[in-house]
Amino acid sequence: KKKMTSSGFLLLITIVLFFVMYAAGMVIFADKGFAKPQMFLNLFISNAGLLVIAVGQTIVMITGGIDISVGSITALVCMVMANQMENHGMSAYAAIAVALVIGLAFGIVQGFLISYLEIQPFIVSLAGLFFGRGMTSMVSTEMISIKNETFLAWANAKIYLPFIGSYSKSGKFHPAYIYPTVIIALIIVAIIAVVMKYTKFGREVYAVGGNAQSALMMGLNVKRIKFKAYVLEGLLAGCGGFLFCLNSCAGFVEQAKGLEMDAISASVIGGTLLSGGVGTPFGTIFGVLIKGTITSLITTQGTLSSWWVRIVLSALLCFFIVLQAIFARMKKKNA
């Protein structure tokens, strides 16, 4: 009960922080359109791929693990998809399968090394980070722009929301819109949320993350559960890479650099404990939205360097890690 109270309090802080930051932006940058509904929807449009990847990161962090290779996986997925469609005539549908296979392959290999060979997750995923980035450069060192008509049709398809929008100075109503990537991302997150809360696998993941030794004594196959968690995370990384590619419509070596830190930050800010056992996809959504809001505020301000996004995000990450440490110490003292 105390653990749930602590995690609930962390999630409440995250939600309040998001609304305060966004409300401040609406007041300060009202003349620049920050208060328009489209600005809020842009948070989801710009971060659809990150949302899926961060939810996958949340799953492995609940088990007490971590994966810092997801940025490289995303870059490899984008590069391979672009190369296959532009240089080898692959269809956009087959490219989706390639993206999922790449993510699944990383999940299986890294999951096996971490769960069955008991190698530290950081070391395994660090190797995956270098391998993925290296393989990306092996495919091509030049940027490949995607010109596949079907893929571009997916990327540019707008879904208008007729009852949400804003009026121009001339009085004309402009409906807000989203892209299919947003719908796909939200559906995936909803499915993962249901899986984590209502299925046997979800309960097992929380049990392993809370106390692996106790889970083992309860008869749970800890190694197999961790393996499944990493496989699922790899699959989500491949799917997130596909959504990321729909936004960029290109593949290049430096793509998605630092995305792994964004995913970890979003998970931690969303209430996922680094020690494992606590975290929800719902909280991760707000972690991603906070990251997106910081980016929007700094971009709208116009004079600050884009590096301020990393600086502010790092400060928030440190803040939430300190809060986690305080709650852990309070729990230990009251035990």
Short mmCIF file of C-alpha atoms in Angstrom, two decimals:
data_model
loop_
_atom_site.label_atom_id
_atom_site.label_comp_id
_atom_site.label_asym_id
_atom_site.label_seq_id
_atom_site.Cartn_x
_atom_site.Cartn_y
_atom_site.Cartn_z
CA LYS A 1 0.00 0.00 0.00
CA LYS A 2 2.83 2.37 0.87
CA LYS A 3 4.54 1.59 -2.44
CA MET A 4 1.36 2.31 -4.36
CA THR A 5 0.91 5.55 -2.42
CA SER A 6 4.44 6.64 -3.32
CA SER A 7 4.06 5.76 -7.00
CA GLY A 8 0.66 7.44 -7.10
CA PHE A 9 2.15 10.59 -5.60
CA LEU A 10 4.95 10.60 -8.19
CA LEU A 11 2.40 10.19 -10.98
CA LEU A 12 0.31 13.03 -9.53
CA ILE A 13 3.39 15.29 -9.54
CA THR A 14 4.01 14.40 -13.19
CA ILE A 15 0.42 15.15 -14.24
CA VAL A 16 0.32 18.45 -12.34
CA LEU A 17 3.71 19.43 -13.75
CA PHE A 18 2.52 18.85 -17.31
CA PHE A 19 -0.64 20.92 -16.90
CA VAL A 20 1.26 23.74 -15.16
CA MET A 21 3.92 23.83 -17.90
CA TYR A 22 1.37 23.74 -20.69
CA ALA A 23 -0.87 26.35 -19.04
CA ALA A 24 2.16 28.62 -18.61
CA GLY A 25 2.93 28.22 -22.30
CA MET A 26 -0.67 29.09 -23.21
CA VAL A 27 -0.41 32.32 -21.20
CA ILE A 28 3.11 33.37 -22.21
CA PHE A 29 2.89 32.44 -25.90
CA ALA A 30 -0.81 33.02 -26.52
CA ASP A 31 0.04 35.44 -29.35
CA LYS A 32 2.09 32.71 -31.06
CA GLY A 33 -0.73 30.18 -31.17
CA PHE A 34 0.31 28.06 -28.19
CA ALA A 35 -3.27 28.01 -26.91
CA LYS A 36 -4.64 26.54 -30.14
CA PRO A 37 -5.83 22.90 -30.01
CA GLN A 38 -3.48 22.02 -32.88
CA MET A 39 -0.47 22.89 -30.72
CA PHE A 40 -1.55 20.30 -28.16
CA LEU A 41 -2.19 17.67 -30.83
CA ASN A 42 1.27 18.37 -32.25
CA LEU A 43 2.73 16.94 -29.04
CA PHE A 44 1.34 13.54 -30.05
CA ILE A 45 2.17 13.96 -33.74
CA SER A 46 5.83 14.75 -33.06
CA ASN A 47 6.28 12.06 -30.42
CA ALA A 48 4.20 9.12 -31.68
CA GLY A 49 7.25 6.91 -32.21
CA LEU A 50 8.82 7.94 -28.89
CA LEU A 51 5.57 7.13 -27.10
CA VAL A 52 5.60 3.51 -28.27
CA ILE A 53 9.32 3.12 -27.60
CA ALA A 54 9.02 4.68 -24.13
CA VAL A 55 6.19 2.31 -23.20
CA GLY A 56 8.43 -0.61 -24.21
CA GLN A 57 11.19 0.89 -22.09
CA THR A 58 8.75 1.08 -19.18
CA ILE A 59 8.10 -2.66 -19.38
CA VAL A 60 11.77 -3.62 -19.07
CA MET A 61 12.36 -1.00 -16.38
CA ILE A 62 9.53 -2.51 -14.33
CA THR A 63 11.48 -5.79 -14.37
CA GLY A 64 14.47 -3.89 -12.98
CA GLY A 65 16.28 -3.76 -16.35
CA ILE A 66 17.03 -1.12 -18.93
CA ASP A 67 17.62 -0.87 -22.69
CA ILE A 68 19.78 1.91 -24.12
CA SER A 69 19.83 0.47 -27.65
CA VAL A 70 16.39 1.69 -28.77
CA GLY A 71 17.75 4.82 -30.48
CA SER A 72 20.09 2.73 -32.61
CA ILE A 73 17.31 0.25 -33.35
CA THR A 74 15.16 3.14 -34.58
CA ALA A 75 17.97 4.44 -36.80
CA LEU A 76 18.58 0.96 -38.23
CA VAL A 77 14.86 0.43 -38.87
CA CYS A 78 14.57 3.76 -40.71
CA MET A 79 17.72 3.18 -42.76
CA VAL A 80 16.81 -0.37 -43.77
CA MET A 81 13.25 0.62 -44.67
CA ALA A 82 14.47 3.58 -46.75
CA ASN A 83 17.16 1.52 -48.46
CA GLN A 84 14.87 -1.39 -49.27
CA MET A 85 12.04 0.77 -50.61
CA GLU A 86 14.23 3.16 -52.64
CA ASN A 87 17.06 0.93 -53.83
CA HIS A 88 15.48 -2.51 -53.98
CA GLY A 89 11.85 -1.80 -54.84
CA MET A 90 10.36 -3.22 -51.64
CA SER A 91 6.73 -2.37 -50.98
CA ALA A 92 5.73 -0.23 -48.02
CA TYR A 93 3.82 -3.17 -46.53
CA ALA A 94 6.88 -5.43 -46.64
CA ALA A 95 8.92 -2.61 -45.09
CA ILE A 96 6.65 -2.70 -42.03
CA ALA A 97 7.40 -6.40 -41.62
CA VAL A 98 11.13 -5.67 -41.89
CA ALA A 99 10.87 -3.03 -39.15
CA LEU A 100 9.10 -5.44 -36.80
CA VAL A 101 11.57 -8.25 -37.55
CA ILE A 102 14.55 -6.01 -36.77
CA GLY A 103 13.06 -4.96 -33.44
CA LEU A 104 12.06 -8.54 -32.62
CA ALA A 105 15.56 -9.82 -33.42
CA PHE A 106 17.14 -7.29 -31.04
CA GLY A 107 14.59 -8.20 -28.37
CA ILE A 108 15.24 -11.95 -28.67
CA VAL A 109 19.05 -11.70 -28.66
CA GLN A 110 19.30 -9.11 -25.90
CA GLY A 111 16.55 -10.78 -23.87
CA PHE A 112 18.35 -14.13 -24.03
CA LEU A 113 21.68 -12.64 -22.98
CA ILE A 114 20.12 -10.71 -20.10
CA SER A 115 17.65 -13.27 -18.77
CA TYR A 116 19.27 -16.65 -19.40
CA LEU A 117 22.98 -15.77 -19.40
CA GLU A 118 22.43 -13.17 -16.65
CA ILE A 119 24.60 -10.47 -18.23
CA GLN A 120 23.95 -6.94 -16.98
CA PRO A 121 21.22 -5.21 -19.05
CA PHE A 122 23.28 -2.04 -19.40
CA ILE A 123 26.25 -3.91 -20.89
CA VAL A 124 24.10 -5.94 -23.29
CA SER A 125 22.08 -2.96 -24.50
CA LEU A 126 25.25 -0.84 -24.77
CA ALA A 127 26.60 -3.47 -27.16
CA GLY A 128 23.24 -3.37 -28.97
CA LEU A 129 23.54 0.42 -29.22
CA PHE A 130 26.95 0.24 -30.93
CA PHE A 131 25.92 -2.71 -33.10
CA GLY A 132 22.72 -1.03 -34.29
CA ARG A 133 24.46 2.24 -35.10
CA GLY A 134 27.29 0.40 -36.83
CA MET A 135 24.89 -1.67 -38.93
CA THR A 136 23.07 1.52 -39.90
CA SER A 137 26.31 2.95 -41.33
CA MET A 138 26.98 -0.36 -43.10
CA VAL A 139 23.71 -0.04 -44.99
CA SER A 140 24.56 3.50 -46.09
CA THR A 141 26.54 6.48 -44.87
CA GLU A 142 24.38 8.84 -46.93
CA MET A 143 20.88 10.01 -46.13
CA ILE A 144 18.22 8.13 -48.08
CA SER A 145 14.95 9.99 -48.63
CA ILE A 146 11.86 7.86 -49.00
CA LYS A 147 9.86 8.56 -52.17
CA ASN A 148 7.65 5.48 -52.13
CA GLU A 149 4.16 6.72 -53.01
CA THR A 150 2.31 4.42 -50.63
CA PHE A 151 4.61 5.29 -47.73
CA LEU A 152 4.34 9.03 -48.41
CA ALA A 153 0.55 8.71 -48.62
CA TRP A 154 0.58 7.18 -45.12
CA ALA A 155 2.95 9.85 -43.83
CA ASN A 156 0.93 12.77 -45.22
CA ALA A 157 -2.57 11.48 -44.49
CA LYS A 158 -4.34 13.93 -42.19
CA ILE A 159 -7.31 12.96 -40.08
CA TYR A 160 -9.35 16.10 -39.43
CA LEU A 161 -11.29 16.60 -36.20
CA PRO A 162 -14.28 18.70 -37.35
CA PHE A 163 -15.38 19.82 -33.87
CA ILE A 164 -11.90 20.83 -32.67
CA GLY A 165 -9.96 23.71 -34.14
CA SER A 166 -9.48 27.45 -34.13
CA TYR A 167 -10.61 30.57 -36.00
CA SER A 168 -8.33 32.75 -38.06
CA LYS A 169 -8.36 36.56 -37.89
CA SER A 170 -10.73 36.59 -40.85
CA GLY A 171 -13.16 34.38 -38.93
CA LYS A 172 -12.55 31.20 -40.92
CA PHE A 173 -12.63 27.97 -38.92
CA HIS A 174 -9.61 25.68 -39.30
CA PRO A 175 -10.23 22.17 -37.97
CA ALA A 176 -7.45 20.49 -36.04
CA TYR A 177 -5.92 17.29 -37.34
CA ILE A 178 -3.78 14.32 -36.40
CA TYR A 179 -1.86 11.73 -38.40
CA PRO A 180 -2.45 7.95 -38.44
CA THR A 181 0.78 7.56 -36.44
CA VAL A 182 -0.98 9.07 -33.42
CA ILE A 183 -3.88 6.63 -33.60
CA ILE A 184 -1.53 3.67 -34.00
CA ALA A 185 0.60 4.81 -31.06
CA LEU A 186 -2.39 5.36 -28.75
CA ILE A 187 -3.91 1.98 -29.68
CA ILE A 188 -0.60 0.24 -28.91
CA VAL A 189 -0.27 2.05 -25.59
CA ALA A 190 -3.85 1.15 -24.66
CA ILE A 191 -3.21 -2.52 -25.45
CA ILE A 192 -0.01 -2.56 -23.39
CA ALA A 193 -1.80 -0.84 -20.50
CA VAL A 194 -4.48 -3.54 -20.51
CA VAL A 195 -1.86 -6.29 -20.76
CA MET A 196 0.14 -4.88 -17.82
CA LYS A 197 -2.88 -4.38 -15.59
CA TYR A 198 -5.22 -7.26 -16.32
CA THR A 199 -3.18 -10.20 -17.64
CA LYS A 200 -1.08 -12.85 -15.96
CA PHE A 201 2.02 -11.66 -17.83
CA GLY A 202 1.58 -8.12 -16.52
CA ARG A 203 1.25 -9.29 -12.93
CA GLU A 204 4.32 -11.48 -13.35
CA VAL A 205 6.39 -8.56 -14.67
CA TYR A 206 5.50 -6.45 -11.62
CA ALA A 207 6.23 -9.38 -9.31
CA VAL A 208 9.67 -9.96 -10.83
CA GLY A 209 10.52 -6.28 -10.68
CA GLY A 210 9.29 -5.93 -7.11
CA ASN A 211 11.39 -8.81 -5.78
CA ALA A 212 12.84 -11.42 -8.14
CA GLN A 213 13.74 -13.78 -5.29
CA SER A 214 10.22 -13.72 -3.87
CA ALA A 215 8.80 -14.25 -7.35
CA LEU A 216 11.05 -17.28 -7.77
CA MET A 217 9.88 -18.69 -4.45
CA MET A 218 6.28 -18.21 -5.59
CA GLY A 219 7.01 -20.55 -8.51
CA LEU A 220 7.40 -17.95 -11.25
CA ASN A 221 9.90 -18.57 -14.03
CA VAL A 222 11.83 -15.32 -13.58
CA LYS A 223 14.16 -15.88 -16.53
CA ARG A 224 11.35 -16.59 -18.95
CA ILE A 225 9.35 -13.57 -17.77
CA LYS A 226 12.33 -11.25 -18.25
CA PHE A 227 12.97 -12.78 -21.67
CA LYS A 228 9.36 -12.15 -22.72
CA ALA A 229 9.57 -8.56 -21.46
CA TYR A 230 12.63 -7.84 -23.60
CA VAL A 231 11.12 -9.55 -26.64
CA LEU A 232 7.99 -7.42 -26.30
CA GLU A 233 10.11 -4.32 -25.81
CA GLY A 234 12.10 -5.12 -28.95
CA LEU A 235 8.90 -5.54 -30.94
CA LEU A 236 7.65 -2.18 -29.68
CA ALA A 237 11.01 -0.60 -30.57
CA GLY A 238 10.60 -1.87 -34.15
CA CYS A 239 7.05 -0.53 -34.30
CA GLY A 240 8.16 2.79 -32.80
CA GLY A 241 10.95 2.94 -35.37
CA PHE A 242 8.38 2.56 -38.14
CA LEU A 243 6.27 5.41 -36.71
CA PHE A 244 9.42 7.51 -36.33
CA CYS A 245 10.24 6.86 -39.98
CA LEU A 246 6.76 8.00 -41.01
CA ASN A 247 7.57 11.37 -39.42
CA SER A 248 11.04 11.73 -40.95
CA CYS A 249 10.48 9.91 -44.29
CA ALA A 250 14.23 9.29 -44.46
CA GLY A 251 17.05 7.19 -43.07
CA PHE A 252 20.48 8.43 -41.98
CA VAL A 253 23.23 7.33 -39.60
CA GLU A 254 22.76 10.03 -36.94
CA GLN A 255 19.00 9.58 -36.84
CA ALA A 256 17.29 9.18 -33.44
CA LYS A 257 20.54 9.91 -31.61
CA GLY A 258 19.71 10.31 -27.92
CA LEU A 259 16.25 8.77 -28.34
CA GLU A 260 17.10 6.13 -25.73
CA MET A 261 17.65 8.87 -23.14
CA ASP A 262 14.31 10.46 -24.08
CA ALA A 263 12.57 7.10 -23.58
CA ILE A 264 14.24 6.49 -20.22
CA SER A 265 13.51 10.05 -19.08
CA ALA A 266 9.86 9.78 -20.10
CA SER A 267 9.50 6.53 -18.17
CA VAL A 268 11.16 7.86 -15.01
CA ILE A 269 9.32 11.19 -15.11
CA GLY A 270 6.12 9.19 -15.66
CA GLY A 271 6.63 7.39 -12.35
CA THR A 272 8.61 4.26 -13.28
CA LEU A 273 11.07 3.33 -10.55
CA LEU A 274 14.65 2.61 -11.63
CA SER A 275 14.75 -0.20 -9.06
CA GLY A 276 11.80 -1.91 -10.76
CA GLY A 277 8.37 -3.07 -9.66
CA VAL A 278 6.52 0.23 -10.22
CA GLY A 279 5.43 2.01 -13.40
CA THR A 280 2.50 2.38 -15.79
CA PRO A 281 2.10 3.14 -19.51
CA PHE A 282 -0.35 5.88 -18.46
CA GLY A 283 2.38 7.66 -16.53
CA THR A 284 4.79 7.27 -19.44
CA ILE A 285 2.33 9.11 -21.70
CA PHE A 286 2.62 12.16 -19.46
CA GLY A 287 6.39 11.76 -19.37
CA VAL A 288 6.44 11.96 -23.18
CA LEU A 289 4.03 14.91 -23.16
CA ILE A 290 6.29 16.80 -20.74
CA LYS A 291 9.25 16.24 -23.04
CA GLY A 292 7.17 17.42 -25.98
CA THR A 293 5.97 20.48 -24.07
CA ILE A 294 9.54 21.47 -23.16
CA THR A 295 10.51 21.20 -26.84
CA SER A 296 7.49 23.26 -27.93
CA LEU A 297 8.14 25.98 -25.34
CA ILE A 298 11.78 26.37 -26.33
CA THR A 299 10.99 26.26 -30.06
CA THR A 300 8.20 28.83 -29.68
CA GLN A 301 10.45 31.11 -27.62
CA GLY A 302 12.76 31.21 -30.62
CA THR A 303 16.04 32.50 -29.18
CA LEU A 304 17.15 29.58 -27.01
CA SER A 305 19.35 26.77 -28.29
CA SER A 306 17.72 23.39 -28.89
CA TRP A 307 20.18 21.98 -26.36
CA TRP A 308 18.05 23.58 -23.63
CA VAL A 309 15.58 20.75 -24.20
CA ARG A 310 18.25 18.28 -23.01
CA ILE A 311 19.25 20.54 -20.13
CA VAL A 312 15.71 20.96 -18.79
CA LEU A 313 14.88 17.29 -19.34
CA SER A 314 18.04 16.25 -17.48
CA ALA A 315 17.13 18.54 -14.57
CA LEU A 316 13.64 17.00 -14.39
CA LEU A 317 15.11 13.51 -14.57
CA CYS A 318 17.44 14.27 -11.65
CA PHE A 319 14.53 15.75 -9.71
CA PHE A 320 12.40 12.62 -10.08
CA ILE A 321 15.33 10.31 -9.30
CA VAL A 322 15.90 12.24 -6.07
CA LEU A 323 12.20 11.93 -5.24
CA GLN A 324 12.38 8.19 -5.83
CA ALA A 325 15.38 7.93 -3.50
CA ILE A 326 13.54 9.91 -0.81
CA PHE A 327 10.46 7.68 -1.02
CA ALA A 328 12.63 4.55 -0.97
CA ARG A 329 14.39 5.75 2.18
CA MET A 330 11.08 6.64 3.84
CA LYS A 331 9.72 3.20 3.00
CA LYS A 332 12.81 1.51 4.41
CA LYS A 333 12.60 3.58 7.60
CA ASN A 334 8.91 2.72 8.11
CA ALA A 335 9.41 -0.96 7.35
#
